[in-house]
PDB file of C-alpha atoms in Angstrom:
ATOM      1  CA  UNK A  30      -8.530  -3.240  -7.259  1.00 77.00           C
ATOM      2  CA  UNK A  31      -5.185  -3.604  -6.826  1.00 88.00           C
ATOM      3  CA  UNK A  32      -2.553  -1.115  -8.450  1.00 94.00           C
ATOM      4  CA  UNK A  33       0.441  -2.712  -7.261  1.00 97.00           C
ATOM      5  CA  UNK A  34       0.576  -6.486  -8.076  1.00 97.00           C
ATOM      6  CA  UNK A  35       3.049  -9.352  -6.862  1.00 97.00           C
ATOM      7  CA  UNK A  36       2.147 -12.071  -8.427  1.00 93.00           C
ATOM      8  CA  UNK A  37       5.221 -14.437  -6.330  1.00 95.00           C
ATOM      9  CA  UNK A  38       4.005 -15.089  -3.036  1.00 96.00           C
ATOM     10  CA  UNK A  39       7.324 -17.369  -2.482  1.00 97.00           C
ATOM     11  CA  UNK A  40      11.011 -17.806  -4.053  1.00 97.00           C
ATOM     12  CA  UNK A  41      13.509 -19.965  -3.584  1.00 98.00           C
ATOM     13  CA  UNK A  42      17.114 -19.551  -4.629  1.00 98.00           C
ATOM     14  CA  UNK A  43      20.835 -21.201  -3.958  1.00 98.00           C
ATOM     15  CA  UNK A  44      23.247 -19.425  -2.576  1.00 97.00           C
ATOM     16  CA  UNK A  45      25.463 -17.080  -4.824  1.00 97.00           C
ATOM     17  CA  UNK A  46      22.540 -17.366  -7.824  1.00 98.00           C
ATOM     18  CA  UNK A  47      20.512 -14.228  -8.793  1.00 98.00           C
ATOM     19  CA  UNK A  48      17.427 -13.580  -7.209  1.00 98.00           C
ATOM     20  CA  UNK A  49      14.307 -11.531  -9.441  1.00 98.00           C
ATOM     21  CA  UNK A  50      11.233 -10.708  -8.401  1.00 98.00           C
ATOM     22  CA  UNK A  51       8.940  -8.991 -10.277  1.00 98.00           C
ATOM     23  CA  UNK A  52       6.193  -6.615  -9.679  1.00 98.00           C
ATOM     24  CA  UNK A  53       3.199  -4.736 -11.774  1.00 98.00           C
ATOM     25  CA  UNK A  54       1.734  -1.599 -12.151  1.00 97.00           C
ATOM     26  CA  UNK A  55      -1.107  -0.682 -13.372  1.00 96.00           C
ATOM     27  CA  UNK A  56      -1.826   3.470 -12.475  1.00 93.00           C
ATOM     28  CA  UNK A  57       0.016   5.223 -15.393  1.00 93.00           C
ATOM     29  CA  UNK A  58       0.374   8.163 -13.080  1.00 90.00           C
ATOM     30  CA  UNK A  59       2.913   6.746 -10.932  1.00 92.00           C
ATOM     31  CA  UNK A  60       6.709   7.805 -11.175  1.00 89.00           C
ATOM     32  CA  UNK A  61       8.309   6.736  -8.262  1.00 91.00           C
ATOM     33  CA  UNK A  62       9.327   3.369  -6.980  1.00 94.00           C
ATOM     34  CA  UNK A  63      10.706   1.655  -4.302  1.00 94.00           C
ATOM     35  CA  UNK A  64      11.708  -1.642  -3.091  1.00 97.00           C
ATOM     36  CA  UNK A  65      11.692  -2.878   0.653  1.00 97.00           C
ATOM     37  CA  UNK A  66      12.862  -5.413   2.533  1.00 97.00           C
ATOM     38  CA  UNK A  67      11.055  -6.869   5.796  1.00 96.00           C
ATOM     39  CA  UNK A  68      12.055  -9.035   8.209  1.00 95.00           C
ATOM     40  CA  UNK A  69       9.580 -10.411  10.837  1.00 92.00           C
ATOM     41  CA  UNK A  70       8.647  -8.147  13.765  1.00 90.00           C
ATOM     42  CA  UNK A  71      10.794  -5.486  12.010  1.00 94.00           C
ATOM     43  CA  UNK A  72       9.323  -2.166  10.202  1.00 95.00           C
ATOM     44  CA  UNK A  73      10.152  -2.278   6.353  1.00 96.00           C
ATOM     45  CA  UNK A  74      13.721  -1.119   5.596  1.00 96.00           C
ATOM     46  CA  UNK A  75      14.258   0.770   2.430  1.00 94.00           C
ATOM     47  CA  UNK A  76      16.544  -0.621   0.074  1.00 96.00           C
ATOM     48  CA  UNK A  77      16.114   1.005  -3.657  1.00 95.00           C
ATOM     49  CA  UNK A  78      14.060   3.106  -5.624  1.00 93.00           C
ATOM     50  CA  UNK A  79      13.805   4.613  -9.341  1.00 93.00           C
ATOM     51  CA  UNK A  80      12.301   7.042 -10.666  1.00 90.00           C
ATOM     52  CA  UNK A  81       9.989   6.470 -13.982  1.00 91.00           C
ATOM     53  CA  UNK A  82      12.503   9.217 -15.635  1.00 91.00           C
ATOM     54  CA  UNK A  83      15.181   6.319 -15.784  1.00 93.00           C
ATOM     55  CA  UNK A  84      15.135   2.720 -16.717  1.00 95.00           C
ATOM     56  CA  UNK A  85      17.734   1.097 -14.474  1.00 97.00           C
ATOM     57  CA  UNK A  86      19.100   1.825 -11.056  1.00 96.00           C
ATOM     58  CA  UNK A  87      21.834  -0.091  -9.263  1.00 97.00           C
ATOM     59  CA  UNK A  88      23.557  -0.285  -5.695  1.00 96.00           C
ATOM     60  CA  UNK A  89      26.175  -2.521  -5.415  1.00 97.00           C
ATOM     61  CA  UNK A  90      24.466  -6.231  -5.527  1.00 98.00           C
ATOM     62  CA  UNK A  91      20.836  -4.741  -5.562  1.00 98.00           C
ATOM     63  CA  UNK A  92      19.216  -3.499  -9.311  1.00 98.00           C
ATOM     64  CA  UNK A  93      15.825  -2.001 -10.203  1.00 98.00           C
ATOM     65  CA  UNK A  94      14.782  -2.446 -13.899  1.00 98.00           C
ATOM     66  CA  UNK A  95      11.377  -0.354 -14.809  1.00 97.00           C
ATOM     67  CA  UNK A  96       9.828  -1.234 -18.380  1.00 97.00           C
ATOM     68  CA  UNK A  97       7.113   1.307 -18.232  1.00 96.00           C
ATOM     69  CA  UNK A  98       5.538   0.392 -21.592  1.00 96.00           C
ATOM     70  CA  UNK A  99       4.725  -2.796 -19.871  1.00 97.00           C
ATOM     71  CA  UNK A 100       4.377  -1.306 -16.030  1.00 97.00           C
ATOM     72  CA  UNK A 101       6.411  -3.803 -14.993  1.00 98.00           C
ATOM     73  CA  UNK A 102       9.544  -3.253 -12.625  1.00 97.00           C
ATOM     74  CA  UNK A 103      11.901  -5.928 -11.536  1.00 98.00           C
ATOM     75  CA  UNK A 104      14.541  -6.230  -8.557  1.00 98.00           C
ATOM     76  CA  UNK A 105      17.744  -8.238  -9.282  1.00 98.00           C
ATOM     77  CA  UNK A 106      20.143  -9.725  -6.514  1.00 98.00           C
ATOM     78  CA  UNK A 107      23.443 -10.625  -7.451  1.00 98.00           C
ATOM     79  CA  UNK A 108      24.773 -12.267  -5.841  1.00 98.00           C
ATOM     80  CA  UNK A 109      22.185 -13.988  -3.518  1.00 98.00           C
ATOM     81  CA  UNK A 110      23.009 -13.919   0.069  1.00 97.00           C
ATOM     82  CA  UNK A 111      21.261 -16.476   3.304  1.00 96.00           C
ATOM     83  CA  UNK A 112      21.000 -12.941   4.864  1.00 96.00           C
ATOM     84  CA  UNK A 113      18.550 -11.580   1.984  1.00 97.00           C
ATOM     85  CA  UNK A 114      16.026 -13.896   3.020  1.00 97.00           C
ATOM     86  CA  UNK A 115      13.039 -11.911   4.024  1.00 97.00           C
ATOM     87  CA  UNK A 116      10.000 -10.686   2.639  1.00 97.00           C
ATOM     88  CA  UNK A 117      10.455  -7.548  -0.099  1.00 98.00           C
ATOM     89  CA  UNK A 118       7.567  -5.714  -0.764  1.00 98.00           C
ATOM     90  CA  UNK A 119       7.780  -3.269  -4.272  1.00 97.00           C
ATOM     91  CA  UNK A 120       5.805   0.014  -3.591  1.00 96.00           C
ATOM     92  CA  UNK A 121       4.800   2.951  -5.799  1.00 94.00           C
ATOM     93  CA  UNK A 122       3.998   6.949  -5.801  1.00 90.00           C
ATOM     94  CA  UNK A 123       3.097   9.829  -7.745  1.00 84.00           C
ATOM     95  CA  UNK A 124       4.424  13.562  -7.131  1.00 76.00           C
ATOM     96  CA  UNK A 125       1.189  15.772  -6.407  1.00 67.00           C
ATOM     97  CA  UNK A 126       0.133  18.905  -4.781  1.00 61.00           C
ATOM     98  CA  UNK A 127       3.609  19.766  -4.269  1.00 61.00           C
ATOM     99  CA  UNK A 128       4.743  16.566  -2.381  1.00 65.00           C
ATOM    100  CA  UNK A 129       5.541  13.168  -1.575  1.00 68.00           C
ATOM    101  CA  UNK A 130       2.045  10.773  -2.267  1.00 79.00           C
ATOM    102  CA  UNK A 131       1.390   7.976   0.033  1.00 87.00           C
ATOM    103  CA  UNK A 132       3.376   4.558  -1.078  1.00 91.00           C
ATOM    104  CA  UNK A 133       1.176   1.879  -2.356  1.00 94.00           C
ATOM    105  CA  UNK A 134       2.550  -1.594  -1.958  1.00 96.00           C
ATOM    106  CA  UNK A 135       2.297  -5.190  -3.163  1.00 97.00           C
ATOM    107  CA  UNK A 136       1.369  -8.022  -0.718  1.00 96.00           C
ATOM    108  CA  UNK A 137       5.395  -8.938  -0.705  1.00 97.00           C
ATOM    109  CA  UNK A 138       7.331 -11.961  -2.085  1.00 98.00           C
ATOM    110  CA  UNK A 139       9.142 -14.068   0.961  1.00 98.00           C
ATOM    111  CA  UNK A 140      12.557 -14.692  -0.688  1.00 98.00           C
ATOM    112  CA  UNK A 141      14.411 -17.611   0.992  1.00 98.00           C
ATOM    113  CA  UNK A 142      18.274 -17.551   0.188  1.00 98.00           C
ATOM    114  CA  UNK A 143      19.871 -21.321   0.816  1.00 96.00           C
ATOM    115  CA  UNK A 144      23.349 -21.799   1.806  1.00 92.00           C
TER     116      UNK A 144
ATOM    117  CA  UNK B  25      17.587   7.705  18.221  1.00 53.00           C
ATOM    118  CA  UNK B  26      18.357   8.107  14.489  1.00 80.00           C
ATOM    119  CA  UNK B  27      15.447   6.044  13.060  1.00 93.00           C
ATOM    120  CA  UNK B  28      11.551   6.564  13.337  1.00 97.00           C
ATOM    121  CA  UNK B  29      10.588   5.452  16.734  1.00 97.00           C
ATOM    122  CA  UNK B  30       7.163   4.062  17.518  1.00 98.00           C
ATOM    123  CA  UNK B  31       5.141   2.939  20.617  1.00 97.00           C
ATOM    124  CA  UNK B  32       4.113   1.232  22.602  1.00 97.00           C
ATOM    125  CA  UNK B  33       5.414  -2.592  20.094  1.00 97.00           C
ATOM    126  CA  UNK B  34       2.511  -4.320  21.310  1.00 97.00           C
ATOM    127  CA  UNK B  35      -1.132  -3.608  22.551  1.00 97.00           C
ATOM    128  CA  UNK B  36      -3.549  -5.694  23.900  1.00 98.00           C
ATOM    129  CA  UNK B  37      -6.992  -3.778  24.392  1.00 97.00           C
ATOM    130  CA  UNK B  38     -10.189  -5.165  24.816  1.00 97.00           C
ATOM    131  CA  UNK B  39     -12.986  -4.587  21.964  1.00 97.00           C
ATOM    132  CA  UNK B  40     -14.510  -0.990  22.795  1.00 97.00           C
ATOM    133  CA  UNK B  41     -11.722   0.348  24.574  1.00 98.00           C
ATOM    134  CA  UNK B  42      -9.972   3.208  22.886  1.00 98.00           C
ATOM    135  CA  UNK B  43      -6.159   3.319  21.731  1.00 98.00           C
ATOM    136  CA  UNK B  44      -2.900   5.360  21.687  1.00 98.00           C
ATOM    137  CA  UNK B  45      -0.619   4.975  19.277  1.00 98.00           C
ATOM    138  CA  UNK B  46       2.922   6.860  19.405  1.00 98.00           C
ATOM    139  CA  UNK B  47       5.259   7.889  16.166  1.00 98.00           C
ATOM    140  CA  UNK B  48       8.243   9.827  16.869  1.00 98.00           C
ATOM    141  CA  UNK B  49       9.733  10.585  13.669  1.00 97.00           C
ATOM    142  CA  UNK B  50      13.557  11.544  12.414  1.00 95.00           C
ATOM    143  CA  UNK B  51      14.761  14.612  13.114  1.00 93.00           C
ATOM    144  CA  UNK B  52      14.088  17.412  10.852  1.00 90.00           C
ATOM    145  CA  UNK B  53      11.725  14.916   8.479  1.00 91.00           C
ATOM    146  CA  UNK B  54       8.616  16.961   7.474  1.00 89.00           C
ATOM    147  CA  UNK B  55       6.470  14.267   5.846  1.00 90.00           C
ATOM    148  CA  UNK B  56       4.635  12.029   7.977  1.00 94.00           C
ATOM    149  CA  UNK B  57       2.556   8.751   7.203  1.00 95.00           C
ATOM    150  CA  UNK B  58       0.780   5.985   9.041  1.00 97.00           C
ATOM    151  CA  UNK B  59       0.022   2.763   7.138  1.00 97.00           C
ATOM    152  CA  UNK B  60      -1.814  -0.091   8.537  1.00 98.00           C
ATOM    153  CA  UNK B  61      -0.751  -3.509   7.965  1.00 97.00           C
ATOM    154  CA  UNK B  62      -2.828  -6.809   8.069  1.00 95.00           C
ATOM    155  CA  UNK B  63      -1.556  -9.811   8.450  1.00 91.00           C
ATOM    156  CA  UNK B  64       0.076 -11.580   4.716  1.00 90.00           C
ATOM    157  CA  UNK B  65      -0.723  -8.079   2.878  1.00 93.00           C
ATOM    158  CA  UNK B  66       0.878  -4.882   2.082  1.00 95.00           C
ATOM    159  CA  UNK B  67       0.929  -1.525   4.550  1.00 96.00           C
ATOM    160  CA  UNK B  68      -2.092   0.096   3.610  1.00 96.00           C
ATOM    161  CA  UNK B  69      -1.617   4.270   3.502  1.00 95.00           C
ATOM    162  CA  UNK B  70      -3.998   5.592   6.504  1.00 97.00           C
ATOM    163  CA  UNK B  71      -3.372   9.461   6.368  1.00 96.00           C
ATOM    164  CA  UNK B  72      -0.233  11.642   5.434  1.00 93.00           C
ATOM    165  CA  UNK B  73       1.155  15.049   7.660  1.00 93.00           C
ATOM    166  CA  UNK B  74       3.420  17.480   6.441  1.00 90.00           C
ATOM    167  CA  UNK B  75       4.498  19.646   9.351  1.00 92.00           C
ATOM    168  CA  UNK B  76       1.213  19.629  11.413  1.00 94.00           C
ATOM    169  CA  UNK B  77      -0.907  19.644   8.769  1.00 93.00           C
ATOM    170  CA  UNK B  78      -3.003  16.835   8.063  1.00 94.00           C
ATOM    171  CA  UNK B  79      -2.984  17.082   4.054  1.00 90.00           C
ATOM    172  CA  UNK B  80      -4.112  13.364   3.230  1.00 91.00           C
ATOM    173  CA  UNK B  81      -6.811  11.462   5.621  1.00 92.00           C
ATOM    174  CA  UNK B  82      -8.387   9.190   2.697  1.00 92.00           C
ATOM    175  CA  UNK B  83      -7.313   5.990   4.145  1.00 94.00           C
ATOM    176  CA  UNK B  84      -8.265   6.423   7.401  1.00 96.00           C
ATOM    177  CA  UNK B  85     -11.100   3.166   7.824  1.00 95.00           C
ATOM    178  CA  UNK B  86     -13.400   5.310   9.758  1.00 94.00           C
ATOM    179  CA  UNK B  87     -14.610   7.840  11.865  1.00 96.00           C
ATOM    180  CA  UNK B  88     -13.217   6.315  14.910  1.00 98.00           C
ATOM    181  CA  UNK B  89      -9.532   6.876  13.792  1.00 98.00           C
ATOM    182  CA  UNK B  90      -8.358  10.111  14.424  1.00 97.00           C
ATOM    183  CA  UNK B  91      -4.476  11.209  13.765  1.00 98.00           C
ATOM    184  CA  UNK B  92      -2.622  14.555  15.001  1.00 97.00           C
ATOM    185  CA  UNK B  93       0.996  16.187  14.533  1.00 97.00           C
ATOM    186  CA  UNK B  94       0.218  19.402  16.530  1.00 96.00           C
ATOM    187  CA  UNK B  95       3.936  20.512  16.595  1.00 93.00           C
ATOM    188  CA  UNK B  96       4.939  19.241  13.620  1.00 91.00           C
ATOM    189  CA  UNK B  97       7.033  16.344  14.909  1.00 94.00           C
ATOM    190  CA  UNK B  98       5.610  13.551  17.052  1.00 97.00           C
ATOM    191  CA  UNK B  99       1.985  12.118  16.149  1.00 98.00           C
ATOM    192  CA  UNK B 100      -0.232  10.003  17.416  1.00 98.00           C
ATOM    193  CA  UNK B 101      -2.942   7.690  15.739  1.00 98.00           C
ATOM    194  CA  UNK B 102      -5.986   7.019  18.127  1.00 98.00           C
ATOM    195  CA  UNK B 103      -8.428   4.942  17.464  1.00 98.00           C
ATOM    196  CA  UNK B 104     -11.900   4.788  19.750  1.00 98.00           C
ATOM    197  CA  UNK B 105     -14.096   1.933  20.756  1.00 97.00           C
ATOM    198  CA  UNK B 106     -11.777  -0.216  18.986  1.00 97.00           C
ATOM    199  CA  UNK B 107     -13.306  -3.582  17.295  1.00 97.00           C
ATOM    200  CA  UNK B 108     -11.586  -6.838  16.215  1.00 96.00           C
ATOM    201  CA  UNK B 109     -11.066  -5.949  12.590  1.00 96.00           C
ATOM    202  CA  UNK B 110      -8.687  -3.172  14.076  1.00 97.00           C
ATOM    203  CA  UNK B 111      -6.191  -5.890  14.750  1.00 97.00           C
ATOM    204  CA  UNK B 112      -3.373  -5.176  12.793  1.00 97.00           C
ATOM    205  CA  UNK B 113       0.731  -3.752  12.650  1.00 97.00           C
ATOM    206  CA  UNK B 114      -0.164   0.146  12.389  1.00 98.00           C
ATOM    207  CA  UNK B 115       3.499   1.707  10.605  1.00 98.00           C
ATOM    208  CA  UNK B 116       4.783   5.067  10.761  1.00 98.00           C
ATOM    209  CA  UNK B 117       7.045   6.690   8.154  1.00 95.00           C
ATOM    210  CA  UNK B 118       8.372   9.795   7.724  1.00 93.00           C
ATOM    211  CA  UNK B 119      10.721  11.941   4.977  1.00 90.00           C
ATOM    212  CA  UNK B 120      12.460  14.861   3.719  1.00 85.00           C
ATOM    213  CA  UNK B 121      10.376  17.118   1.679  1.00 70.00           C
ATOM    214  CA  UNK B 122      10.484  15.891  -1.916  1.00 59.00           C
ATOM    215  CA  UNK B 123      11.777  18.403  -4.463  1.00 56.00           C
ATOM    216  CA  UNK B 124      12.228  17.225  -8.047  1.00 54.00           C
ATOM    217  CA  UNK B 125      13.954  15.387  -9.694  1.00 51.00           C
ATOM    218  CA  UNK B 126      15.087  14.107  -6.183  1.00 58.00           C
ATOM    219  CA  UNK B 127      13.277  12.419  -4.413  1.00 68.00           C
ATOM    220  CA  UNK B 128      13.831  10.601  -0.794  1.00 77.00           C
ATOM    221  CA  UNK B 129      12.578   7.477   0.827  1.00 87.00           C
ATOM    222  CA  UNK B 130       9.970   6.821   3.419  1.00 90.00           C
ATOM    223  CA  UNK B 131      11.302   5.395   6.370  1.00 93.00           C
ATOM    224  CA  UNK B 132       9.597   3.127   8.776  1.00 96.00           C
ATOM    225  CA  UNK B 133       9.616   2.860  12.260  1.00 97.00           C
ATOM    226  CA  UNK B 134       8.900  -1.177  13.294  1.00 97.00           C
ATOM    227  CA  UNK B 135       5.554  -0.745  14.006  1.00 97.00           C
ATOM    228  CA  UNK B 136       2.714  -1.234  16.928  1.00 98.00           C
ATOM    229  CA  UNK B 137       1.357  -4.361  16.836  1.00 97.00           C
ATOM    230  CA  UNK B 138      -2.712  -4.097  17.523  1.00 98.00           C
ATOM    231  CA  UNK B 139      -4.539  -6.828  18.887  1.00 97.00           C
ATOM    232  CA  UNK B 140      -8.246  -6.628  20.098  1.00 97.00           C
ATOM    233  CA  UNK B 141      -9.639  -9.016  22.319  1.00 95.00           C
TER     234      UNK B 141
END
């Protein structure tokens, strides 16, 4: 059963447009996510997180939106660049025992920028 | 190097043969993780260090995958008499110690890619 859903295999967006993909949670206990970004052959880079405490993170053109009443979290690109195509994969944890949990991810949404 | 390192990128190893895999974390990073990744999914979490202790080895497939950190800093993931359904990018990640409300990021080396003949 999987706790971390992404229901976009694939998206497609012009150059200078926004990009959103979406992801869904559905462990109540979680309170930390993150978004990565994967190229091929490459290890997954971090890119931004938030923390179920807060509702809305940004970094410059990248921005998390969490809607825990519907366990739904969102990433926003703006504006979209050729060099954001990759795959992003959204990932969640929980605080336990006194540390970090493992990350549990969704399968990943290839993003595809055109000029 | 300032990132997690990992080694060797690729291995070839015939079914039954036992494997090696290398994660040399960033400096100073006490949290440890190996994920397994198969091919159009997710990294799926293997088994979590923190220092040289082994805290978390739930994900670990089987009996035939062992992991160690013995000095707290490099680990290896071995896996014995290795069979096809092995095949797959085995990630490393490490991190700071989370204290609350902060919290920091896993990062990941680029991976070993596992293929069994």
């Amino acid at each position: 059963d999987q706790q971390v859903k992404q229901n976009s295999p694939s998206l497609s967006v012009q150059e200078g447009r926004i990009s959103i993909l979406n992801c869904d949670y559905t462990n109540s206990m979680f309170d930390y996510f993150l978004w990565y970004k994967k190229y091929p052959a490459e290890g997954p880079t971090f890119l931004i997180s938030i923390s179920s405490i807060k509702d809305k993170n940004e970094d410059g053109r990248f921005t998390v939106f969490l809607n825990k009443s519907a366990k739904h979290l969102s990433l926003h690109i703006v504006p979209s660049q050729p060099g954001d195509s990759a795959v992003y994969f959204c990932a969640a944890s929980r605080y336990y025992g006194g540390s970090q949990g493992n990350l549990i991810f969704g399968k990943g949404t290839k993003l595809s920028v055109k000029p | 190097g300032a990132g997690v390192s990992q080694s060797p990128r690729y291995k070839v190893a015939k079914r039954g043969q036992d494997v090696a895999l290398r994660c040399d974390p960033i400096s100073g990073h006490v949290s440890l993780f190996w994920y397994q990744q198969a091919l159009g999914q997710g990294p799926e979490f293997l088994t979590y260090f923190q220092n040289e202790a082994q805290l978390d080895k739930s994900g670990l497939p089987s009996d035939r995958f062992f992991a160690e950190r013995p000095e707290g800093s490099v680990s290896t993931l071995k896996i014995q008499r290795t069979q096809q359904e092995d095949s797959a990018v085995y990630l490393c990640a490490s991190s700071s110690k989370r204290l609350r409300p902060t919290v920091q990021p896993q990062h990941f080396g680029d991976g070993t890619r596992l293929s069994i003949l």
